XYZ file of C-alpha atoms in Angstrom:
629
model
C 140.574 339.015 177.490
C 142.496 342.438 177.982
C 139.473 344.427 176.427
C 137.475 342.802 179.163
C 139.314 343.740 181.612
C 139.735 347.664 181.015
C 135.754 347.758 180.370
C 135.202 346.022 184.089
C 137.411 348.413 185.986
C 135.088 351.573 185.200
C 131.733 349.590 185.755
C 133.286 349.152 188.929
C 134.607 352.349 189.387
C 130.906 353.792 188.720
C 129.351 350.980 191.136
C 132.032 352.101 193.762
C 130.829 355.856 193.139
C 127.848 354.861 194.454
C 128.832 353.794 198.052
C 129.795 355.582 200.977
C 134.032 354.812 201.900
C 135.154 351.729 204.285
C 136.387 352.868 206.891
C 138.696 350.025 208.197
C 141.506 349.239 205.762
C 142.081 345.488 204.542
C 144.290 342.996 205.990
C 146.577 340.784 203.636
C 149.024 338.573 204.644
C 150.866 335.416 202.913
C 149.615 332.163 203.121
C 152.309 329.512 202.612
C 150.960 325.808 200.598
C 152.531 323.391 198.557
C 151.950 321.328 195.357
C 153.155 318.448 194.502
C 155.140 318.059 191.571
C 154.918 315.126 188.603
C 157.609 313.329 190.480
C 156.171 313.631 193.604
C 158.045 315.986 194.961
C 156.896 319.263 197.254
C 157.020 322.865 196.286
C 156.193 325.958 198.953
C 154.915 328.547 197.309
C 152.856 332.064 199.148
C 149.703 333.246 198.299
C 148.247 336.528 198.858
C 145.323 336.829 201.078
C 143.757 340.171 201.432
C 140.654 340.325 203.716
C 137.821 343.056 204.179
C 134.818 343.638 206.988
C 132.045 345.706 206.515
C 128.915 346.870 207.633
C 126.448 343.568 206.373
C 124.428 341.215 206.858
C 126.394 338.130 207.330
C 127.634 336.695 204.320
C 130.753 335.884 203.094
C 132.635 336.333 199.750
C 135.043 333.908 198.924
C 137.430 334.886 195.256
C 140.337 332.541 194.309
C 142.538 333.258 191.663
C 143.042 330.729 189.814
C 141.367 328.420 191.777
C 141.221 326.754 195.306
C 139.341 323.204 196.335
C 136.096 323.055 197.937
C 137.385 323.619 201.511
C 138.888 326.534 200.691
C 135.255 328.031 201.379
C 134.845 325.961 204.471
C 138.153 327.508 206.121
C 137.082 331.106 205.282
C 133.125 330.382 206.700
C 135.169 329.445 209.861
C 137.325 331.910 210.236
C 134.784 334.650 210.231
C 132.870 332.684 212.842
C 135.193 332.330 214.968
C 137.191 336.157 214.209
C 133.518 337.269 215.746
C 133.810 335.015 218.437
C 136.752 336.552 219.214
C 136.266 340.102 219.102
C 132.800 339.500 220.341
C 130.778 340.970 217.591
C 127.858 339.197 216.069
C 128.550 337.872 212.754
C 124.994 339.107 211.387
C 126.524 342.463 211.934
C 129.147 342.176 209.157
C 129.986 340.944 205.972
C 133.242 339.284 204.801
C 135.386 339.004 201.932
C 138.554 336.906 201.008
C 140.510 337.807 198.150
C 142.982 335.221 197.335
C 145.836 335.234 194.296
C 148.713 332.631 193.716
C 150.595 331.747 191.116
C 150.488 327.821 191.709
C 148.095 325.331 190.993
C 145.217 324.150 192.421
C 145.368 324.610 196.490
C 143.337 323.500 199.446
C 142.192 325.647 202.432
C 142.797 323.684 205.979
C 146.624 324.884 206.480
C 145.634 328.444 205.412
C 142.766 328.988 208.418
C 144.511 329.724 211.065
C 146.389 332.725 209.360
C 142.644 333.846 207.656
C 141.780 333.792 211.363
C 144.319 336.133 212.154
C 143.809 338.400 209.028
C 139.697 338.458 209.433
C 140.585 339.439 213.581
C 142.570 341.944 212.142
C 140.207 343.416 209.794
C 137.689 343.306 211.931
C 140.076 345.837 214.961
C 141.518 347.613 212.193
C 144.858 346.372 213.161
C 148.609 346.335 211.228
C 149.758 343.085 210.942
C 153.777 342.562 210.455
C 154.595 341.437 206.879
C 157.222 339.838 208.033
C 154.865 336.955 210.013
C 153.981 334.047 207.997
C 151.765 331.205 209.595
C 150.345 327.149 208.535
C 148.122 325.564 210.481
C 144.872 324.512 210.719
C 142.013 326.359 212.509
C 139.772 324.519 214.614
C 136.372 325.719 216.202
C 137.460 325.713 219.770
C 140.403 328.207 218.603
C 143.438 325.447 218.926
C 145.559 325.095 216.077
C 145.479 322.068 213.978
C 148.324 320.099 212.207
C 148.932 320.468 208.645
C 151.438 319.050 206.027
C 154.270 320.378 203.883
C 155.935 322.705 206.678
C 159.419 322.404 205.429
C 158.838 322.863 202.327
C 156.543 326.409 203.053
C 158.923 327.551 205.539
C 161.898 327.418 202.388
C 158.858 329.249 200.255
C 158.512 331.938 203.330
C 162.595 332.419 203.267
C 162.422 333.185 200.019
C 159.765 336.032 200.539
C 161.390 337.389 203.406
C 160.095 336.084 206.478
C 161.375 336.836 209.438
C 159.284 334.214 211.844
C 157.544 331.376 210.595
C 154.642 329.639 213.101
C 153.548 326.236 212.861
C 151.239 324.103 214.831
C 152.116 322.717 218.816
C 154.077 319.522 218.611
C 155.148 320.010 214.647
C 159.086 321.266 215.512
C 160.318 318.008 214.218
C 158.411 316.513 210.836
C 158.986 313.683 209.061
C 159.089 314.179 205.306
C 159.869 310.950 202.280
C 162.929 311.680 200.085
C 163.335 309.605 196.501
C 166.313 308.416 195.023
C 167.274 306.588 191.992
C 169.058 303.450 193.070
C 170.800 301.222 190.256
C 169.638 297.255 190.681
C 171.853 295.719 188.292
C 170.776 296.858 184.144
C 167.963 298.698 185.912
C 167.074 301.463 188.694
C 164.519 301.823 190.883
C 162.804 304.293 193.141
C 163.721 304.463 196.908
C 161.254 306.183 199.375
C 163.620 307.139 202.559
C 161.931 308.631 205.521
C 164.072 311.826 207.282
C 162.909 313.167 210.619
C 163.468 317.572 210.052
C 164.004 319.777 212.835
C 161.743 322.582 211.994
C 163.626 325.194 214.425
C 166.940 324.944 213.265
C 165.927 324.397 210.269
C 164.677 327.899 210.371
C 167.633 329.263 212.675
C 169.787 328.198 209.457
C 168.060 330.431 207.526
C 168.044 333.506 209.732
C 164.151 332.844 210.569
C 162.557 332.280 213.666
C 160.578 328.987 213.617
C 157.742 329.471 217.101
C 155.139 326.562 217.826
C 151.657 327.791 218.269
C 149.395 326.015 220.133
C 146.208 328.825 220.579
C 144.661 331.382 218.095
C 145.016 333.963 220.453
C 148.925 333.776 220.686
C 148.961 334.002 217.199
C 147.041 337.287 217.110
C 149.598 338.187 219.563
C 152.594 337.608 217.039
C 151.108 339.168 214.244
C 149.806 342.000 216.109
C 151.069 342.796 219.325
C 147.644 343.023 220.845
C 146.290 340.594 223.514
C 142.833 339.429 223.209
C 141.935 338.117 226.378
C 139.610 334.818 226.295
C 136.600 335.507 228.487
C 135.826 332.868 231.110
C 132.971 333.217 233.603
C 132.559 331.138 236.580
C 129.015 330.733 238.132
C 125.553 328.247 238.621
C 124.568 326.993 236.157
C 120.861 326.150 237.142
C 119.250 329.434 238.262
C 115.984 329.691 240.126
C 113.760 329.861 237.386
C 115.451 327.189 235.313
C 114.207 325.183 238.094
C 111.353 326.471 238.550
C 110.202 325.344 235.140
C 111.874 322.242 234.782
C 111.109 321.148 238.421
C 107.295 320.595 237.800
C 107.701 319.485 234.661
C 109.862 316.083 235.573
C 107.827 315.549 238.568
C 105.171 315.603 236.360
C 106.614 313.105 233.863
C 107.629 310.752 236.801
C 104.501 310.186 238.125
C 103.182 309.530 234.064
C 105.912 306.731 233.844
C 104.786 305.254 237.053
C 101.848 305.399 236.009
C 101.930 304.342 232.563
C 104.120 301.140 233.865
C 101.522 299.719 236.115
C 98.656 300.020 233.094
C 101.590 298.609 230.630
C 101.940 295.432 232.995
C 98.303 294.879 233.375
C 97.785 294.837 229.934
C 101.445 292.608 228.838
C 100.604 290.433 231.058
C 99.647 287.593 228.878
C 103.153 287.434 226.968
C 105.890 286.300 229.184
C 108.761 288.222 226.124
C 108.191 291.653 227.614
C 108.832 290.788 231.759
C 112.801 291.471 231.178
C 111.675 294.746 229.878
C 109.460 295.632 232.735
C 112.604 294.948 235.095
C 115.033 297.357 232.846
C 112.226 300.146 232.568
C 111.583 299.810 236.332
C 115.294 300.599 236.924
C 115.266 303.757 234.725
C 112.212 304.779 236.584
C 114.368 304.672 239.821
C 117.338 306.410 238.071
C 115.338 309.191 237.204
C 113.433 309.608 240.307
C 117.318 309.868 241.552
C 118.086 312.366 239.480
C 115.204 314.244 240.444
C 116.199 313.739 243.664
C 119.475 315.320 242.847
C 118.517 318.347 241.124
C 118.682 317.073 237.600
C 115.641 317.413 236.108
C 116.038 317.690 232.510
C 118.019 314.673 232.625
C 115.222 312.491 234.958
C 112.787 313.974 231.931
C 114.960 312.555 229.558
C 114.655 308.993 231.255
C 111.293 309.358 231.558
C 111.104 310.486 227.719
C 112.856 306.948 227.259
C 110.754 304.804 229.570
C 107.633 305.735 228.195
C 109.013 305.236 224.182
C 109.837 301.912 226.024
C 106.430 301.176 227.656
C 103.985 302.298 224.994
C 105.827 300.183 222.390
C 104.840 297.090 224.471
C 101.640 298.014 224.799
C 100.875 298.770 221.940
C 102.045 295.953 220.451
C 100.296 293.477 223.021
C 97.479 294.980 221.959
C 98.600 293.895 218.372
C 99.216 290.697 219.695
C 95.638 290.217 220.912
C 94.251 290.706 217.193
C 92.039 288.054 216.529
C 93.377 288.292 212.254
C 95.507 290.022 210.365
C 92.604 292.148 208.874
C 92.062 293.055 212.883
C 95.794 293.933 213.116
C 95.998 296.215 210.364
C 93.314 297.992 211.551
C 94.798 298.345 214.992
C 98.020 299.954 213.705
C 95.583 302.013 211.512
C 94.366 303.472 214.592
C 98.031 303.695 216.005
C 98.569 306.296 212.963
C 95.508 308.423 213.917
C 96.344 308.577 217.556
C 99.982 309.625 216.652
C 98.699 312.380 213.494
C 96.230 313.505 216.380
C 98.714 313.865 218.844
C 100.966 315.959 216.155
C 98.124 318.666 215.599
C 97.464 318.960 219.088
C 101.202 319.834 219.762
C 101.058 322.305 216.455
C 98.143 324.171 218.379
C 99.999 324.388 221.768
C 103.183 325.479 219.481
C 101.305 327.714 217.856
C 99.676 329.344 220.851
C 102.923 329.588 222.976
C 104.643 331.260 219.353
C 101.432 333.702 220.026
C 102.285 334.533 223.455
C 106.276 335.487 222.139
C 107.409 332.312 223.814
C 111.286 332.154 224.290
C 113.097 331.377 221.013
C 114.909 327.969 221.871
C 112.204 326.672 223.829
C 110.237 327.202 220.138
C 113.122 325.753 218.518
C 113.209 322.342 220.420
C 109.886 321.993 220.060
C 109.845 322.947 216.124
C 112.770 320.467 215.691
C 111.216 317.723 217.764
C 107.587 317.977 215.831
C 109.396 317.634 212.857
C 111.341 314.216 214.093
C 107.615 313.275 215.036
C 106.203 313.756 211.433
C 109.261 311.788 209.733
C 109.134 309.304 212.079
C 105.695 308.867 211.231
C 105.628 308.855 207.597
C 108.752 306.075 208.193
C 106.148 303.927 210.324
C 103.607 304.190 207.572
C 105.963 302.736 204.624
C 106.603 299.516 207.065
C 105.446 296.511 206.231
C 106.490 294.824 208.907
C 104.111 295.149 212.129
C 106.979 294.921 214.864
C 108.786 297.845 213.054
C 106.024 299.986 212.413
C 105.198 300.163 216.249
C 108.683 300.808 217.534
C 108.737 303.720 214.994
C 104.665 305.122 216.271
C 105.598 304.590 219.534
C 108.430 306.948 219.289
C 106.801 309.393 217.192
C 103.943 309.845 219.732
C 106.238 310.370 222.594
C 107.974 312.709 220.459
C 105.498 315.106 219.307
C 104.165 314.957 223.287
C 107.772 316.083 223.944
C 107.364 318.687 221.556
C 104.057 319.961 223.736
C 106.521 319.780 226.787
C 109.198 322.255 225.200
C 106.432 325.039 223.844
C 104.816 325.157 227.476
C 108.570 325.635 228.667
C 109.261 328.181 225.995
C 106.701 330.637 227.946
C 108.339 330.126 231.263
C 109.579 334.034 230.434
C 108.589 337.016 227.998
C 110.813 336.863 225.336
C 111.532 340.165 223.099
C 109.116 339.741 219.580
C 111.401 338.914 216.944
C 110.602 339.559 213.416
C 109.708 336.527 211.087
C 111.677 337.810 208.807
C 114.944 338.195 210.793
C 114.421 334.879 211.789
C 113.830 333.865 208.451
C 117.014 335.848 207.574
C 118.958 333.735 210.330
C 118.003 330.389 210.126
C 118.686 331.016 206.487
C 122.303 332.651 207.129
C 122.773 329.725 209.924
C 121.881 326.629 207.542
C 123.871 328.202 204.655
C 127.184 328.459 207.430
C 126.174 324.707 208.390
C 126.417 323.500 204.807
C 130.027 324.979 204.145
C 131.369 323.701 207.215
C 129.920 320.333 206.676
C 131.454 320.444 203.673
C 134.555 321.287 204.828
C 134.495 318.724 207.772
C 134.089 315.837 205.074
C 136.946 316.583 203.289
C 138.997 316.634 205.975
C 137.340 313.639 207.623
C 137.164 311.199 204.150
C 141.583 312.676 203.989
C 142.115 311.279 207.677
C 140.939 308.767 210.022
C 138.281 311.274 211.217
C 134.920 310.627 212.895
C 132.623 309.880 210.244
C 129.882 309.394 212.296
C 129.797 312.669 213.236
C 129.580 313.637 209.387
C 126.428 311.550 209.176
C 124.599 313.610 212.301
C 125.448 316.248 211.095
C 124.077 315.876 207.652
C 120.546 314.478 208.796
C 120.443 318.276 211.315
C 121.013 319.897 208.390
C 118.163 317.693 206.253
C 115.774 318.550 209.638
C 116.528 321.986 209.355
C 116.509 322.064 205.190
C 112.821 320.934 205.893
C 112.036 323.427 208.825
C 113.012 326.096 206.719
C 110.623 324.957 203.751
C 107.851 324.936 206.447
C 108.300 327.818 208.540
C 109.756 326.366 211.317
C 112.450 328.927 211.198
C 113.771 328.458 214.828
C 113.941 324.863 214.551
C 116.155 325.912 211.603
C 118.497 327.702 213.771
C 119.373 324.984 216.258
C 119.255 322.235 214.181
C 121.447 324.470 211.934
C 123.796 324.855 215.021
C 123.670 321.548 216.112
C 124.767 320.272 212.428
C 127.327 322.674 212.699
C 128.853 321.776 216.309
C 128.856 318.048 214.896
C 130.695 319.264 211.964
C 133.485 321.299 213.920
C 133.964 318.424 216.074
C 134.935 316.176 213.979
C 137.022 319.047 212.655
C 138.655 319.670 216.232
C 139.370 315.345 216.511
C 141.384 314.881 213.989
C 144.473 313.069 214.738
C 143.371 313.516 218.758
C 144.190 310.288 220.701
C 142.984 311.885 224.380
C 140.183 314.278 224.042
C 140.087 314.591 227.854
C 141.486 318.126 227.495
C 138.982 318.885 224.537
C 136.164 317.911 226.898
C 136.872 319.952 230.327
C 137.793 322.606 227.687
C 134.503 322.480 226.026
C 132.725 322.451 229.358
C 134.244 325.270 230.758
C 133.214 327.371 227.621
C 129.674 326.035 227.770
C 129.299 327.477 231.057
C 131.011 330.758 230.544
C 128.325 331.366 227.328
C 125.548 330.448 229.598
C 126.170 332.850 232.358
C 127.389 335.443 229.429
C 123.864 335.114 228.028
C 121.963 335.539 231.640
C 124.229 339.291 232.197
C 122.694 340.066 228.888
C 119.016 339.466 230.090
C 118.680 336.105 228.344
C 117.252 332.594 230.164
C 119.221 329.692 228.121
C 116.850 326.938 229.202
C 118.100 324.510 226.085
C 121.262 325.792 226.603
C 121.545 324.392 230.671
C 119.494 321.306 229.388
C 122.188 320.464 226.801
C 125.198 321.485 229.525
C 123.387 318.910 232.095
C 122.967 316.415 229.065
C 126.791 316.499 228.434
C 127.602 316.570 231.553
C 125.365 313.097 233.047
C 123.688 311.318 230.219
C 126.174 311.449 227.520
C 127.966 308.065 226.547
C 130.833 308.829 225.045
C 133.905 311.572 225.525
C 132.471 312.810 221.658
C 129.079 313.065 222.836
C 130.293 315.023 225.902
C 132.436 317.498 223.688
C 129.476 317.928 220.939
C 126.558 318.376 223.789
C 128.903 320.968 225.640
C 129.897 322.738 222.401
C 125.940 322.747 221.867
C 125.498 324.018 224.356
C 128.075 327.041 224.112
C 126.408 328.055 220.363
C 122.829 328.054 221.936
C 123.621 330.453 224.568
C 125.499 332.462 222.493
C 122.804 332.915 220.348
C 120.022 333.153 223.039
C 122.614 336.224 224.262
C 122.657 338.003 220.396
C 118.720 337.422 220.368
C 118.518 339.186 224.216
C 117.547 342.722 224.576
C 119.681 343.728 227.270
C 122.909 345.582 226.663
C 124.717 344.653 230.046
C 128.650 343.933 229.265
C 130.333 340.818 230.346
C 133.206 341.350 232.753
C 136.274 340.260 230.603
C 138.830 338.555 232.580
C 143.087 339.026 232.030
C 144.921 338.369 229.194
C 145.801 334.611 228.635
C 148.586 335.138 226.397
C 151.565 332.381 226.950
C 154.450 333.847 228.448
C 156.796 332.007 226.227
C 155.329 333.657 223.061
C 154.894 336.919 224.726
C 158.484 336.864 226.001
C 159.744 336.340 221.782
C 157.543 339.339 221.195
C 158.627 341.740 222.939
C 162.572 340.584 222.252
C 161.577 340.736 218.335
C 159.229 344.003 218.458
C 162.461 346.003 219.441
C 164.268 345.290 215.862
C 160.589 345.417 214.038
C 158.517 347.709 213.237
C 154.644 347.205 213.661
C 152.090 350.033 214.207
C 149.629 349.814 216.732
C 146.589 350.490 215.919
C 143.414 351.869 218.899
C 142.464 349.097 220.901
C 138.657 349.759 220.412
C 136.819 348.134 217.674
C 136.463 350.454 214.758
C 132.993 351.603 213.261
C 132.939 349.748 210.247
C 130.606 351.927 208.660
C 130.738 352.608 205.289
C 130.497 350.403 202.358
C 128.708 346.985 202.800
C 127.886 343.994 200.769
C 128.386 344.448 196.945
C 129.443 347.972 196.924
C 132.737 346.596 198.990
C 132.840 343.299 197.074
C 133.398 345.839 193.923
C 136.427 347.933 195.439
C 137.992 344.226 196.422
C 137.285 342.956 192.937
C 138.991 346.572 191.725
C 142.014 346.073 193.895
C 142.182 342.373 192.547
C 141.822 343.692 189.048
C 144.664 345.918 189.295
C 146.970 343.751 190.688
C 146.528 341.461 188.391
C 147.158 344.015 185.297
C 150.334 345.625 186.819
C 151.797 341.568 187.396
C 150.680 340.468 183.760
């Protein structure tokens, strides 16, 4: 193994030789975790995390030594996301790498994210963190700070290494932790499981270590830094002019259809008394959408008019099944169904195809990629039924669909969009689905530890078979936001865990969808699936989770309708939204500790990028290791 090891280090010394120098230095810091012992018993122990940005491409590099669980990739994927989020550069721009060493067994990832967070921000600025900082807690996508386990027993591990201030998640000052005795029961013992409540803070003050409850990522940049971030959050319309001006027709358009199609859907029902409750209900969502057409929501009256006419061409179609004189006669009728609905497909392929020509707007292609693929599954699932009722439901759907899919690639060329390379988008929808798969990944093994949403787990993993599909095809922006959506599903259920009152998630998420929307407009760009999502959330969705996931949609599409957009207009960045608690500790602390500031501009990371870094991180690793064998 040692002669190994001394014939790496010059390979990678020659490879390194090769590469122009990094010119922002890495980040480490100490990540505290536990394992449990054979007698069930907890032991903190910190593990070195050193972190790297370059120049790239978008990937990410995750090296463990010895080993870390699954998640452990997970929490690094999401820490780069949102470290760009952050700092406002576009993850395509950079690649990442996470170098991680301990000394104790097997560990997870979900209490070390928020502290890779801080370390990939960081990296990223080219700022000193203070060695003396040590942080658990879990990081969720909307930038809040999750709960984690074990936090007396790291913040003993952190004492013992020197800390000086120890943060832990909002709300976790007081923990309750299980203590075993041996208790004698006459010629025999047993074990005795005792629950003890542990005050965190003095818990810390007793050890000459400040213990400080973070609530936001931000404030924790703050502590380990001394540099404010300040969240950007723009106020404005949502609906601009020409939003309306496409969508307006459009559902005015679709209104008069489902009028229409109603009276020809009675006239030929008629016969069969089963389908006059139906007429009633699809009557009343014909008046609710004329309302909210009325009202200035049009992509939400479409939506109801999408709806109504699954609704109405499923009973006519199958009163015309009904009126089969045989079953020979009623095969052949749904026969017919299938041809209507594969001719229907093709026809939206050619408009798709001739908006794509005409460098239609990239989501608008996307929705309508996404939604032609729904229409050919959908289809193939009708075919395999043997039952006649089911078939139709599924037909009837798939041929409203794949019209649906007509509607968004006439909307996509409601503006000129900038060309954009195939193979960049190839290159993104790739990069997007591989970020969706981690985080998925992640999201279930947190979910399947907890009482999580695991509905949300099972959306998110038939996006990510959509988009698995769309990439095979060349549906490449139907990749991307199914990609996104997956992913959005996925952090969700990340950001719910142990939440009893997402009220606050939801205005939260809301507030951030709008912000990214208007961000994307000052940078040229015309988010028409982002507003439709926004208006989704904001009327049509159900549920406070469906709310949170159609605003968080919402956010990622214009985000990347605004990294797709050709204009290089600047946002307006609002104050600093650093607590005044944590900023007061700060400042008291910063007088007795040394931290260097580093230029508040972002550095230009030129220099190394992909593999040529990966080699000097793998070097540093190497050495480390030799000097603590």
């Amino acid at each position: 193994m040692k002669t190994r090891r001394l014939i790496l280090i010059p390979a990678l010394l020659i490879l390194i030789a090769c590469v122009s120098c990094v010119s922002a230095d890495p980040v480490s810091v100490s990540l505290p975790a536990v394992y449990m012992t054979p007698d069930g018993g907890e032991v903190g122990v910190l593990t070195n995390l050193t972190v790297w940005v370059t120049d790239g491409t978008g990937h990410v590099f995750v090296d463990t030594a010895p080993f870390t669980q699954v998640d452990m990739q997970g929490s690094a994927r999401l820490a780069s996301i949102l470290a760009c989020d952050i700092t406002g550069i576009d993850p395509a721009s950079c690649d990442f790498f996470y170098v991680m060493h301990t000394e104790s067994p097997v560990i997870g990832g979900p209490s070390a994210g928020a502290a890779t967070t801080v370390a990939t921000v960081a990296a990223i600025m080219n700022w000193t963190v203070d060695s003396g900082v040590v942080m658990t807690g879990m990081i969720n996508p909307d930038e809040s700070i999750g709960a984690v386990g074990g936090i007396p027993a790291k913040l003993n591990a952190s004492v013992n290494n020197g800390a000086h201030t120890f943060l832990i998640p909002s709300g976790q000052g007081n923990v309750t932790v299980v203590t075993r005795f041996v208790e004698p029961v006459g010629p025999f013992s047993r074990i005795v499981e005792k629950p003890m409540t542990i005050n965190v803070t003095s818990l810390g003050e007793a050890q000459g270590v400040q213990v400080m409850e973070i609530e936001d990522i931000r404030d924790a940049i703050y502590v380990y830094t001394g540099h404010e971030i300040p969240r950007i959050l723009l106020t404005g319309e949502v609906q601009t002019e020409v939003y309306i001006g496409a969508m307006q027709p459009l559902a005015a358009a679709l209104l008069a259809e489902s009028r229409t199609q109603y009276n020809e859907t009675v006239a030929i029902a008629d016969p069969y008394p089963q389908f006059k409750k139906a007429f009633v209900s699809q009557n009343q969502e014909i008046n609710d959408a004329q309302h909210d057409y009325d009202t200035g929501n049009y992509y939400t009256s479409m939506s109801r008019s999408f709806n109504t006419m699954v609704n109405l061409r499923r009973i006519g179609w199958l009163s015309g099944y009904l009126a089969a004189d045989n079953e020979q006669d009623g095969r052949e009728y749904i026969s017919n169904l299938v041809k209507c609905v594969e001719d229907e497909i093709a026809d939206a392929e050619l408009d798709l195809e001739n908006a794509k020509s005409k460098n239609a707007i990239l989501e608008g292609v996307g929705a309508a990629e996404s939604r032609l693929t729904i229409a050919r599954d959908t289809l193939k699932e009708a075919e395999q039924k043997e039952n006649a009722d089911e078939a139709i439901d599924l037909l009837a759907f798939a041929m409203e669909r794949a019209r649906s899919a007509r509607w968004w690639a006439t909307l996509s060329c409601i503006g000129s969009d900038a060309t954009i390379p195939e193979d960049l988008l190839h290159d993104r929808a790739a990069r997007y689905y591989s970020q969706s798969v981690s985080i998925l990944a992640y999201a279930d093994e947190l979910v399947s530890e907890t009482d999580g949403c695991k509905m949300l787990i099972r959306d998110a993993a038939d996006d990510l078979s959509r988009a698995r599909s769309e990439l095979q095809t060349g549906y490449y922006a139907g990749a991307i936001y199914d990609s996104l959506h997956a992913m959005v599903q996925a952090g969700t259920a990340i950001e719910l865990i142990g939440i009893t009152d997402p009220d606050e998630k939801v205005n939260k998420s809301k507030r951030d969808a709008m912000s990214a929307i208007i961000s994307a407009r000052e940078r040229g760009a015309e988010p028409i699936l982002a507003v439709s999502a926004y208006e989704h959330a904001n009327i049509l969705a159900q549920s406070e989770i469906n709310m949170i996931v159609g605003y968080g949609y919402a956010k990622m599409v214009a985000r990347t309708a605004r990294s797709f957009a050709s204009s290089e207009n600047r946002t307006m960045v609002q104050g600093a939204n650093i607590s005044g608690s944590i900023e007061k500790i700060v400042q008291t602390r910063r007088g007795t500790v040394n931290v260097t500031d580093q230029p508040e501009e972002m550095s230009d990371l030129s220099g190394y990028s992909g593999f040529g870094a990966l080699a000097v991180v793998a070097l540093v690793y190497l050495v480390r290791r030799r000097l603590t064998l």
